[in-house]
XYZ file of C-alpha atoms in Angstrom:
119
model
C -12.368 -6.490 -4.535
C -8.913 -5.927 -3.072
C -7.269 -8.461 -0.764
C -4.077 -7.619 1.144
C -1.609 -10.137 2.525
C 1.951 -10.390 3.775
C 1.719 -8.625 7.106
C 3.171 -9.987 10.313
C 5.526 -9.415 13.208
C 9.023 -8.247 12.359
C 11.928 -6.867 14.353
C 13.135 -3.296 13.858
C 15.380 -3.122 10.810
C 13.620 -6.038 9.192
C 11.719 -6.297 5.926
C 8.295 -7.369 4.721
C 6.610 -7.469 1.338
C 2.910 -6.743 1.268
C 0.722 -7.866 -1.617
C -2.666 -6.650 -2.765
C -4.584 -8.852 -5.181
C -7.306 -7.237 -7.274
C -10.389 -9.120 -8.432
C -13.016 -7.848 -10.828
C -10.993 -4.822 -11.909
C -9.912 -3.566 -15.278
C -6.601 -3.486 -13.508
C -4.484 -1.298 -15.767
C -6.846 1.674 -15.731
C -6.652 2.155 -11.969
C -3.972 3.810 -9.923
C -3.324 2.338 -6.499
C -2.211 3.603 -3.148
C -1.120 2.042 0.084
C -2.556 3.576 3.248
C -1.974 2.688 6.874
C -3.791 3.224 10.109
C -2.213 2.896 13.526
C -4.447 2.200 16.546
C -6.363 5.307 17.546
C -5.178 7.304 14.534
C -6.592 8.255 11.162
C -5.557 6.935 7.771
C -2.089 7.914 6.604
C -1.247 7.814 2.918
C 1.961 5.850 2.335
C 2.569 5.416 -1.386
C 1.047 5.789 -4.862
C 1.550 4.117 -8.215
C 0.062 5.384 -11.447
C -2.092 3.587 -13.978
C -0.778 1.427 -16.812
C 2.862 0.546 -16.376
C 3.122 2.437 -13.095
C 5.745 4.858 -14.349
C 4.970 7.337 -11.581
C 5.444 6.436 -7.937
C 5.344 8.710 -4.910
C 5.954 8.183 -1.213
C 5.253 9.815 2.097
C 8.360 11.418 3.568
C 8.200 9.009 6.485
C 8.818 5.996 4.231
C 10.797 7.465 1.340
C 13.923 5.473 0.655
C 12.674 2.494 2.669
C 9.469 1.417 0.895
C 8.966 0.557 -2.767
C 5.610 0.216 -4.511
C 5.197 -1.792 -7.686
C 2.493 -3.408 -9.782
C 2.244 -6.611 -11.793
C -0.436 -6.049 -14.415
C -0.351 -9.665 -15.567
C -1.095 -10.979 -12.075
C -3.285 -8.044 -10.969
C -1.188 -7.518 -7.844
C 0.185 -4.421 -6.147
C 3.244 -4.826 -3.928
C 4.768 -2.788 -1.146
C 8.322 -3.787 -0.327
C 9.194 -2.456 3.107
C 12.745 -2.381 4.422
C 14.463 -0.973 7.513
C 11.176 -1.162 9.365
C 10.703 0.959 12.469
C 8.283 0.588 15.380
C 6.392 3.622 14.092
C 5.601 1.682 10.911
C 3.332 -0.595 12.937
C -0.200 -0.271 11.576
C -2.864 -1.949 9.530
C -1.937 -1.506 5.885
C -4.577 -1.123 3.205
C -4.437 -0.867 -0.554
C -6.904 1.357 -2.326
C -7.831 1.916 -5.951
C -8.114 5.488 -7.160
C -7.456 7.001 -3.739
C -7.526 10.786 -3.719
C -5.625 12.483 -0.913
C -7.519 15.761 -1.195
C -10.918 14.182 -0.576
C -9.874 11.044 1.302
C -12.083 9.010 -1.016
C -11.285 5.808 -2.903
C -12.982 3.624 -5.479
C -12.271 0.443 -3.545
C -10.245 -0.526 -0.498
C -9.238 -3.839 0.985
C -9.704 -5.047 4.555
C -6.064 -4.601 5.448
C -3.116 -6.591 6.744
C -1.482 -5.998 10.115
C 2.179 -5.061 10.405
C 3.827 -5.028 13.817
C 7.425 -3.906 14.232
C 8.694 -4.846 17.659
C 11.402 -6.687 19.538
């Protein structure tokens, strides 16, 4: 099970840190991704972190340089630090284990946390 938290309302230019707690996982063997879905739109991949120590991270062009993904293997938590938020970042954010962009499939996905960027 994956449980996201940390969403909320923030002004443009602001920051939020999302968390995703994993339960019942052999945490280190899974890679994790953050996805988002804006109202009326499909899922958009946001960021990826590799298994183990998370030495490999990748980002969508739309968030590169503003978002940072990380993992705490001791606490079984994935983070997404978001800075310089823009209105177009508003969406429900989900974390997913073993998400594959080519197929759109995942091993497990949380229920999401809402992020709204607005004045």
